[in-house]
Coordinates of C-alpha atoms in Angstrom, one line a residue:
X1 CA -33.8 -212.7 -109.3
X2 CA -30.5 -212.0 -107.6
X3 CA -29.6 -209.2 -104.6
X4 CA -27.2 -207.8 -103.0
X5 CA -27.3 -205.4 -100.0
X6 CA -24.3 -202.8 -100.3
X7 CA -23.3 -199.6 -98.1
X8 CA -27.3 -199.4 -97.2
X9 CA -28.8 -199.9 -100.6
X10 CA -30.3 -202.9 -102.1
X11 CA -29.0 -204.2 -105.4
X12 CA -31.3 -206.1 -107.7
X13 CA -30.6 -207.8 -110.8
X14 CA -33.6 -209.5 -112.9
X15 CA -31.6 -212.4 -114.5
X16 CA -29.0 -214.5 -114.8
X17 CA -27.9 -212.3 -118.3
X18 CA -28.1 -208.7 -116.7
X19 CA -26.1 -210.1 -113.6
X20 CA -23.5 -211.1 -115.9
X21 CA -23.4 -207.9 -117.5
X22 CA -23.5 -205.5 -114.5
X23 CA -20.4 -207.8 -112.9
X24 CA -18.4 -207.1 -115.9
X25 CA -15.2 -204.9 -115.4
X26 CA -15.7 -201.4 -116.9
X27 CA -15.4 -201.6 -120.7
X28 CA -16.9 -199.2 -123.3
X29 CA -18.5 -201.9 -125.3
X30 CA -21.0 -202.6 -122.5
X31 CA -21.6 -199.0 -121.8
X32 CA -22.0 -198.6 -125.5
X33 CA -24.7 -201.0 -125.3
X34 CA -26.6 -199.8 -122.4
X35 CA -26.0 -202.5 -120.1
X36 CA -23.2 -201.8 -118.3
X37 CA -23.2 -201.2 -114.5
X38 CA -24.2 -197.8 -113.5
X39 CA -21.4 -197.2 -110.6
X40 CA -18.5 -198.6 -109.5
X41 CA -20.8 -199.7 -106.2
X42 CA -23.2 -201.5 -108.5
X43 CA -20.4 -203.4 -110.2
X44 CA -19.2 -204.8 -107.0
X45 CA -22.6 -205.9 -105.8
X46 CA -23.3 -207.6 -109.1
X47 CA -19.8 -209.4 -108.4
X48 CA -20.8 -210.1 -104.7
X49 CA -24.3 -211.9 -106.0
X50 CA -22.4 -213.4 -108.9
X51 CA -20.1 -215.7 -106.5
X52 CA -23.3 -217.2 -104.6
X53 CA -24.7 -218.4 -107.9
X54 CA -24.5 -222.3 -108.1
X55 CA -22.6 -223.5 -111.1
X56 CA -26.0 -225.6 -112.0
X57 CA -27.8 -222.1 -112.3
X58 CA -25.9 -221.9 -116.1
X59 CA -27.3 -225.2 -117.0
X60 CA -31.0 -224.2 -116.2
X61 CA -31.1 -220.2 -117.6
X62 CA -29.8 -219.9 -121.2
X63 CA -28.6 -216.2 -121.7
X64 CA -29.6 -216.1 -125.6
X65 CA -32.5 -218.7 -125.9
X66 CA -32.3 -221.8 -127.1
X67 CA -34.9 -222.0 -129.5
X68 CA -33.4 -219.2 -131.7
X69 CA -30.2 -219.6 -131.4
X70 CA -28.0 -222.6 -132.7
X71 CA -24.8 -221.3 -130.7
X72 CA -27.1 -221.8 -127.7
X73 CA -27.8 -225.4 -128.7
X74 CA -24.2 -226.3 -129.6
X75 CA -23.5 -225.5 -125.8
X76 CA -26.0 -226.6 -124.4
X77 CA -26.2 -230.3 -126.1
X78 CA -22.3 -231.0 -126.1
X79 CA -22.8 -230.3 -122.4
X80 CA -20.7 -233.7 -120.4
X81 CA -22.4 -233.9 -117.2
X82 CA -19.8 -236.5 -116.2
X83 CA -16.8 -234.3 -116.7
X84 CA -19.0 -231.6 -114.8
X85 CA -19.9 -233.9 -111.9
X86 CA -16.7 -232.9 -109.4
X87 CA -17.5 -229.0 -109.7
X88 CA -21.5 -229.6 -109.7
X89 CA -21.9 -228.7 -106.3
X90 CA -19.9 -225.1 -106.0
X91 CA -20.7 -222.0 -106.7
X92 CA -19.3 -219.3 -109.1
X93 CA -17.0 -218.2 -106.1
X94 CA -16.2 -221.5 -104.9
X95 CA -15.0 -222.3 -108.6
X96 CA -12.9 -219.6 -108.3
X97 CA -11.3 -221.1 -105.2
X98 CA -10.9 -224.5 -106.8
X99 CA -9.2 -223.2 -109.7
X100 CA -6.5 -221.5 -107.5
X101 CA -6.2 -224.7 -105.1
X102 CA -3.1 -227.0 -106.2
X103 CA -5.9 -229.8 -106.9
X104 CA -6.3 -227.9 -110.2
X105 CA -3.4 -229.1 -112.1
X106 CA -3.0 -229.6 -115.6
X107 CA -4.9 -233.0 -115.7
X108 CA -7.7 -232.1 -113.5
X109 CA -8.7 -229.0 -115.9
X110 CA -8.3 -230.9 -119.3
X111 CA -10.7 -233.4 -117.7
X112 CA -13.1 -230.6 -116.7
X113 CA -13.3 -229.2 -120.0
X114 CA -16.2 -230.7 -121.6
X115 CA -18.1 -230.1 -118.6
X116 CA -17.7 -226.2 -118.6
X117 CA -19.9 -224.1 -120.6
X118 CA -18.9 -220.4 -122.2
X119 CA -21.0 -218.7 -119.5
X120 CA -19.7 -220.4 -116.3
X121 CA -16.2 -219.3 -117.2
X122 CA -17.1 -216.1 -118.1
X123 CA -18.5 -215.7 -114.9
X124 CA -15.5 -217.0 -112.8
X125 CA -13.2 -214.9 -114.7
X126 CA -15.4 -211.8 -114.1
X127 CA -14.3 -212.2 -110.2
X128 CA -10.7 -212.8 -110.9
X129 CA -7.9 -210.1 -110.4
X130 CA -5.7 -209.9 -113.3
X131 CA -3.2 -212.3 -111.4
X132 CA -5.6 -215.0 -110.7
X133 CA -6.3 -215.0 -114.8
X134 CA -2.6 -215.5 -115.4
X135 CA -2.0 -218.1 -112.7
X136 CA -5.2 -220.4 -113.4
X137 CA -4.1 -220.1 -117.4
X138 CA -0.9 -220.9 -117.0
X139 CA -1.9 -224.5 -115.5
X140 CA -3.7 -225.7 -118.6
X141 CA -1.8 -226.1 -121.9
X142 CA -3.8 -227.0 -125.4
X143 CA -1.5 -228.7 -127.5
X144 CA -2.0 -228.6 -131.6
X145 CA -0.1 -230.1 -134.6
X146 CA -0.3 -229.5 -138.0
X147 CA 3.5 -229.5 -139.6
X148 CA 4.1 -227.8 -135.9
X149 CA 3.2 -228.9 -132.5
X150 CA 2.0 -225.4 -130.9
X151 CA 1.2 -225.2 -127.4
X152 CA 3.4 -227.2 -125.2
X153 CA 5.1 -225.8 -122.0
X154 CA 8.2 -223.7 -122.3
X155 CA 7.3 -222.5 -125.7
X156 CA 5.9 -219.6 -127.1
X157 CA 4.7 -219.5 -131.0
X158 CA 4.3 -216.8 -133.4
X159 CA 2.2 -216.1 -136.7
X160 CA 4.1 -214.8 -139.2
X161 CA 1.7 -211.5 -141.0
X162 CA 3.7 -210.4 -144.0
X163 CA 0.4 -207.9 -145.0
X164 CA 1.0 -205.6 -147.8
X165 CA -1.3 -202.9 -148.8
X166 CA -1.2 -204.0 -152.8
X167 CA -0.7 -207.8 -152.3
X168 CA 2.6 -206.9 -154.0
X169 CA 4.2 -210.6 -154.1
X170 CA 8.2 -208.9 -153.4
X171 CA 6.9 -207.0 -150.4
X172 CA 5.5 -210.1 -149.2
X173 CA 8.5 -212.1 -149.8
X174 CA 10.4 -209.3 -147.8
X175 CA 8.2 -210.0 -144.9
X176 CA 8.7 -213.5 -145.0
X177 CA 12.2 -213.8 -145.1
X178 CA 12.5 -211.3 -142.7
X179 CA 10.2 -213.1 -140.1
X180 CA 11.7 -216.3 -140.5
X181 CA 15.4 -215.2 -140.4
X182 CA 14.1 -213.5 -137.0
X183 CA 12.5 -216.8 -135.7
X184 CA 8.7 -216.1 -136.6
X185 CA 6.3 -218.3 -138.4
X186 CA 6.2 -221.6 -136.5
X187 CA 2.5 -221.0 -135.5
X188 CA 1.6 -219.9 -139.1
X189 CA 2.5 -217.8 -142.3
X190 CA -0.8 -216.3 -142.3
X191 CA -1.6 -213.2 -144.8
X192 CA -5.0 -210.6 -144.8
X193 CA -5.3 -210.5 -148.8
X194 CA -5.9 -206.7 -149.6
X195 CA -8.0 -208.1 -152.5
X196 CA -10.1 -210.9 -151.7
X197 CA -10.5 -212.5 -155.3
X198 CA -10.4 -216.2 -155.6
X199 CA -7.8 -215.8 -158.2
X200 CA -5.8 -213.5 -155.6
X201 CA -6.0 -215.7 -152.8
X202 CA -4.8 -219.0 -155.0
X203 CA -1.5 -217.3 -155.8
X204 CA -0.8 -215.9 -152.4
X205 CA -1.5 -219.7 -151.6
X206 CA 0.7 -220.8 -154.2
X207 CA 3.6 -218.2 -153.0
X208 CA 3.8 -219.3 -149.5
X209 CA 3.5 -222.5 -150.5
X210 CA 6.6 -222.5 -152.8
X211 CA 8.6 -220.1 -149.9
X212 CA 7.8 -223.1 -147.5
X213 CA 8.9 -226.0 -149.9
X214 CA 12.0 -224.2 -151.3
X215 CA 13.3 -223.5 -147.5
X216 CA 12.1 -227.0 -146.2
X217 CA 10.5 -224.8 -143.6
X218 CA 7.7 -227.0 -141.0
X219 CA 5.2 -224.1 -140.9
X220 CA 1.8 -224.0 -142.5
X221 CA 0.1 -221.5 -144.4
X222 CA -3.0 -219.7 -144.3
X223 CA -4.5 -216.9 -146.5
X224 CA -7.4 -215.1 -144.2
X225 CA -10.0 -215.1 -146.7
X226 CA -14.1 -216.2 -146.2
X227 CA -14.5 -219.8 -145.5
X228 CA -16.9 -220.4 -148.8
X229 CA -13.6 -218.9 -150.9
X230 CA -11.5 -221.5 -149.2
X231 CA -13.5 -224.4 -149.8
X232 CA -13.6 -223.0 -153.4
X233 CA -10.0 -223.1 -154.0
X234 CA -9.8 -226.7 -152.4
X235 CA -12.4 -227.9 -154.7
X236 CA -9.8 -226.4 -157.4
X237 CA -6.7 -228.2 -156.0
X238 CA -5.2 -225.3 -154.1
X239 CA -2.4 -225.8 -151.8
X240 CA -4.8 -225.3 -148.5
X241 CA -3.2 -225.8 -145.3
X242 CA -5.7 -223.9 -143.0
X243 CA -9.3 -222.6 -143.5
X244 CA -9.8 -219.2 -141.8
X245 CA -12.8 -217.9 -140.8
X246 CA -14.0 -215.1 -138.0
X247 CA -16.6 -216.4 -135.7
X248 CA -18.7 -214.8 -132.9
X249 CA -20.8 -216.3 -129.9
X250 CA -24.5 -215.9 -131.3
X251 CA -26.2 -217.4 -134.6
X252 CA -27.0 -213.8 -136.0
X253 CA -23.7 -212.4 -134.9
X254 CA -22.2 -215.4 -137.3
X255 CA -24.8 -215.0 -139.8
X256 CA -23.3 -211.3 -140.1
X257 CA -20.3 -213.0 -140.9
X258 CA -21.9 -214.9 -143.8
X259 CA -21.5 -218.9 -141.7
X260 CA -23.6 -220.9 -139.7
X261 CA -22.1 -224.1 -138.6
X262 CA -23.0 -226.1 -141.2
X263 CA -20.7 -224.3 -143.5
X264 CA -18.0 -224.3 -140.9
X265 CA -18.0 -228.0 -140.7
X266 CA -17.9 -228.0 -144.4
X267 CA -14.6 -226.1 -144.6
X268 CA -13.1 -228.1 -141.5
X269 CA -14.2 -231.6 -143.3
X270 CA -12.6 -230.1 -147.0
X271 CA -9.2 -229.4 -145.2
X272 CA -9.0 -232.5 -143.5
X273 CA -9.8 -234.7 -146.4
X274 CA -6.3 -233.3 -148.0
X275 CA -4.2 -234.6 -145.3
X276 CA -1.5 -232.0 -145.5
X277 CA -0.4 -232.2 -142.0
X278 CA 2.6 -234.3 -141.1
X279 CA 2.4 -234.4 -137.4
X280 CA -1.2 -233.7 -136.7
X281 CA -4.6 -233.1 -138.4
X282 CA -6.2 -230.2 -136.8
X283 CA -6.8 -227.5 -139.6
X284 CA -9.0 -224.6 -138.9
X285 CA -7.8 -220.9 -137.8
X286 CA -10.2 -219.2 -136.5
X287 CA -10.6 -215.4 -134.9
X288 CA -12.6 -213.7 -132.5
X289 CA -12.8 -210.7 -130.4
X290 CA -15.0 -208.7 -127.8
X291 CA -17.4 -206.3 -129.4
X292 CA -18.2 -208.3 -132.9
X293 CA -21.6 -209.2 -131.8
X294 CA -22.5 -205.6 -130.4
X295 CA -21.3 -204.3 -133.6
X296 CA -23.7 -206.8 -135.6
X297 CA -26.5 -205.5 -133.0
X298 CA -26.6 -209.7 -132.2
X299 CA -25.5 -209.4 -129.0
X300 CA -28.9 -209.8 -127.5
X301 CA -28.2 -207.9 -124.1
X302 CA -25.6 -210.5 -123.1
X303 CA -22.1 -208.7 -122.3
X304 CA -19.5 -208.7 -125.0
X305 CA -17.0 -210.7 -122.8
X306 CA -19.6 -213.4 -122.3
X307 CA -20.5 -213.4 -125.8
X308 CA -17.1 -213.6 -126.7
X309 CA -16.4 -216.9 -124.3
X310 CA -19.8 -218.3 -126.5
X311 CA -17.6 -218.3 -129.5
X312 CA -14.8 -220.1 -128.1
X313 CA -17.6 -223.0 -128.1
X314 CA -18.0 -222.6 -131.8
X315 CA -14.5 -222.9 -132.3
X316 CA -13.9 -226.1 -129.5
X317 CA -16.7 -228.0 -131.7
X318 CA -14.2 -227.9 -135.0
X319 CA -10.6 -229.0 -133.0
X320 CA -9.0 -225.9 -134.1
X321 CA -5.4 -225.5 -134.8
X322 CA -5.4 -222.0 -134.1
X323 CA -7.5 -219.4 -132.5
X324 CA -6.5 -215.8 -131.3
X325 CA -8.4 -213.0 -130.1
X326 CA -7.8 -209.9 -131.8
X327 CA -8.0 -208.4 -128.5
X328 CA -7.7 -204.6 -129.4
X329 CA -8.6 -204.6 -133.0
X330 CA -12.1 -203.6 -133.0
X331 CA -11.3 -200.3 -131.6
X332 CA -11.9 -198.0 -128.5
X333 CA -15.6 -198.0 -129.2
X334 CA -15.7 -201.6 -127.3
X335 CA -12.2 -201.5 -125.5
X336 CA -11.6 -197.9 -124.7
X337 CA -7.9 -197.6 -123.4
X338 CA -4.9 -200.0 -122.6
X339 CA -6.2 -201.1 -119.1
X340 CA -9.7 -202.4 -120.7
X341 CA -7.7 -204.4 -123.4
X342 CA -5.4 -205.6 -121.1
X343 CA -8.2 -207.3 -118.9
X344 CA -10.0 -208.4 -122.1
X345 CA -7.1 -210.3 -123.4
X346 CA -6.1 -212.4 -120.3
X347 CA -9.9 -212.9 -119.5
X348 CA -10.1 -214.2 -123.5
X349 CA -7.5 -216.5 -123.3
X350 CA -8.0 -218.3 -119.7
X351 CA -11.7 -218.5 -120.7
X352 CA -10.8 -220.0 -123.7
X353 CA -8.0 -222.1 -122.2
X354 CA -10.2 -223.7 -119.6
X355 CA -13.1 -224.7 -122.6
X356 CA -10.2 -226.4 -124.1
X357 CA -9.4 -224.0 -127.3
X358 CA -5.8 -223.2 -128.1
X359 CA -5.9 -219.5 -127.8
X360 CA -3.5 -217.1 -129.2
X361 CA -3.7 -213.4 -129.0
X362 CA -3.0 -210.6 -131.4
X363 CA -1.6 -208.3 -128.6
X364 CA -2.8 -205.2 -130.1
X365 CA -4.4 -201.8 -130.6
X366 CA -6.4 -199.5 -133.3
X367 CA -4.3 -195.8 -133.7
X368 CA -7.5 -194.0 -132.3
X369 CA -7.4 -195.8 -128.9
X370 CA -6.0 -194.6 -125.4
X371 CA -3.5 -197.6 -125.5
X372 CA 0.4 -197.6 -126.8
X373 CA 3.0 -199.5 -126.8
X374 CA 3.9 -199.8 -123.3
X375 CA 0.3 -201.3 -122.6
X376 CA 1.3 -203.8 -125.8
X377 CA 4.6 -204.7 -123.7
X378 CA 2.6 -205.6 -120.5
X379 CA -0.3 -207.4 -122.2
X380 CA 2.6 -209.6 -124.5
X381 CA 4.9 -210.6 -120.9
X382 CA 1.4 -211.3 -119.0
X383 CA 0.2 -214.0 -121.7
X384 CA 3.3 -215.4 -122.4
X385 CA 3.8 -215.7 -118.4
X386 CA 0.2 -217.6 -118.7
X387 CA 1.5 -219.6 -121.4
X388 CA -0.6 -218.2 -124.6
X389 CA 0.0 -220.4 -127.3
X390 CA 1.2 -218.2 -129.9
X391 CA 1.1 -214.0 -130.9
X392 CA 2.0 -212.0 -134.0
X393 CA 5.0 -211.1 -135.4
X394 CA 5.1 -208.2 -138.0
X395 CA 7.7 -206.3 -139.2
X396 CA 8.4 -203.3 -136.9
X397 CA 5.0 -204.3 -135.0
X398 CA 2.9 -202.3 -138.0
X399 CA 0.7 -203.5 -140.0
X400 CA 1.0 -201.3 -143.1
X401 CA -2.3 -203.1 -144.7
X402 CA -4.8 -203.3 -141.8
X403 CA -3.5 -200.4 -140.5
X404 CA -3.5 -201.2 -136.8
X405 CA -0.4 -201.7 -134.1
X406 CA 0.6 -205.2 -133.2
X407 CA 3.6 -207.2 -131.9
X408 CA 7.0 -207.3 -133.5
X409 CA 9.2 -210.1 -134.9
X410 CA 11.9 -208.5 -132.5
X411 CA 9.0 -208.1 -129.6
X412 CA 8.6 -212.5 -129.9
X413 CA 12.5 -212.8 -129.8
X414 CA 12.5 -210.5 -126.9
X415 CA 9.6 -212.6 -124.8
X416 CA 11.3 -215.8 -125.5
X417 CA 14.5 -214.9 -124.0
X418 CA 13.2 -212.9 -120.9
X419 CA 11.2 -215.7 -120.2
X420 CA 13.4 -218.9 -121.2
X421 CA 10.4 -219.9 -124.2
X422 CA 11.5 -221.7 -127.3
X423 CA 9.6 -221.7 -130.7
X424 CA 7.6 -225.1 -131.8
X425 CA 10.0 -228.2 -131.2
X426 CA 9.9 -228.8 -135.3
X427 CA 10.8 -224.8 -136.5
X428 CA 13.7 -225.2 -133.5
X429 CA 15.2 -228.1 -135.2
X430 CA 14.8 -226.4 -138.5
X431 CA 16.3 -223.0 -137.0
X432 CA 19.3 -224.8 -135.9
X433 CA 19.7 -227.3 -139.1
X434 CA 19.9 -223.8 -141.2
X435 CA 21.8 -222.1 -138.8
X436 CA 19.9 -219.5 -138.0
X437 CA 19.7 -220.3 -134.1
X438 CA 22.7 -221.3 -131.9
X439 CA 22.5 -224.1 -129.0
X440 CA 21.4 -221.4 -126.8
X441 CA 18.7 -220.5 -128.4
X442 CA 19.9 -217.3 -129.6
X443 CA 18.6 -216.0 -133.2
X444 CA 20.7 -215.1 -136.2
X445 CA 24.5 -215.6 -134.3
X446 CA 26.1 -215.2 -137.7
X447 CA 25.4 -212.2 -140.1
X448 CA 25.6 -214.8 -143.2
X449 CA 22.1 -215.1 -145.0
X450 CA 21.8 -218.7 -145.7
X451 CA 22.1 -219.9 -149.5
X452 CA 18.4 -221.2 -149.4
X453 CA 16.9 -217.7 -148.6
X454 CA 19.7 -216.0 -150.9
X455 CA 18.0 -217.4 -153.8
X456 CA 14.7 -217.0 -153.0
X457 CA 15.9 -212.8 -153.3
X458 CA 16.2 -210.9 -156.2
X459 CA 19.7 -210.5 -157.8
X460 CA 21.1 -207.2 -156.8
X461 CA 21.2 -206.2 -160.8
X462 CA 17.3 -206.6 -160.8
X463 CA 16.5 -204.8 -157.5
X464 CA 18.3 -202.0 -159.2
X465 CA 16.0 -202.2 -161.9

């Protein structure tokens, strides 16, 4: 039991799960679940109590039962006590102070990661202000490799997302060409298919692979279909670079996605066996997002931010190439407005990085959320300053297939320009080689379309027809 006396009132929290939920900065999903603090005073009282909790307590009290949840078993059984030893004497508040100190440099944070649990990093994030979340995350780089190297200091990569409402090849090709010309696509060219049949997914994989080879562009492809479909496509010889799967922080929530840890391992092993990477062999692409466990009624009374951090333990087990939180995609029922989306995006990013997960972010909102593009500008710049591995690049920031607002190719260009960031080194070298970037790092210094791109596009007579 935990307690705090504040303003003449004694606040009591019966267990760690309740304390974490009450200490969470306000968000609509926890209110929907009935586990949020009832007042600002109760939230502050919970944060004060949480700051005094020894980190060792998180090893003794599981927020989701070990006996019935394989994610909890993964977290507990993979914990490294030797890596944990340097901070084993600290409380949550002491851990925050250490993270903000000069002692917590890149090397120390990398060594510490196997000793941290999702609940520890979720707890410390709850007593950090936004500036703390940015400062801590900026110290920690998680670098991954396939055909490009993503996550290096001074770099910002982008997923080129050429979704189309009917999977029309001409529309997808136009978006891919547009994105590459504007310097997006070094993280992945990733399509959310409108149709999810194996035949459609194979066609899209073949299309991206043909474009990649025709342009000799160093990047990787992904069709974001269910991992069991991808496993089947690998078995039939389809050109799969990165298997995709949405994941969550409880066994029951993952079951609602039609997966478990064994299926994820099967997909990871199958893709690695193809050896299609040129500079590395990390292959998995995971997406997460606060609220997914609640929407599946699989949150076990745990707040959505802590459950989200548990999803990163799932990701970490497979050494993925890319992970991103689709932070505002799930809607205002879980993150009500721009303020909550901003806070959640920064929390997700720092928690993932502390656990050693290569985190990107879909800086986004749905059309019925109390948010707009100004909110996304603030989140995008904050994450870029914090060293986010990658963000999304869409034509006009508008996903016309999924029906939500994200970030555009031009947003990526503007952010790189403002903060002096570059694409992944292999992709940067390609942009220079084909004349799409000058030595100063400026995109499209010439209006001439390179011949390799011109050959991909239909002739004017065909377009007129």
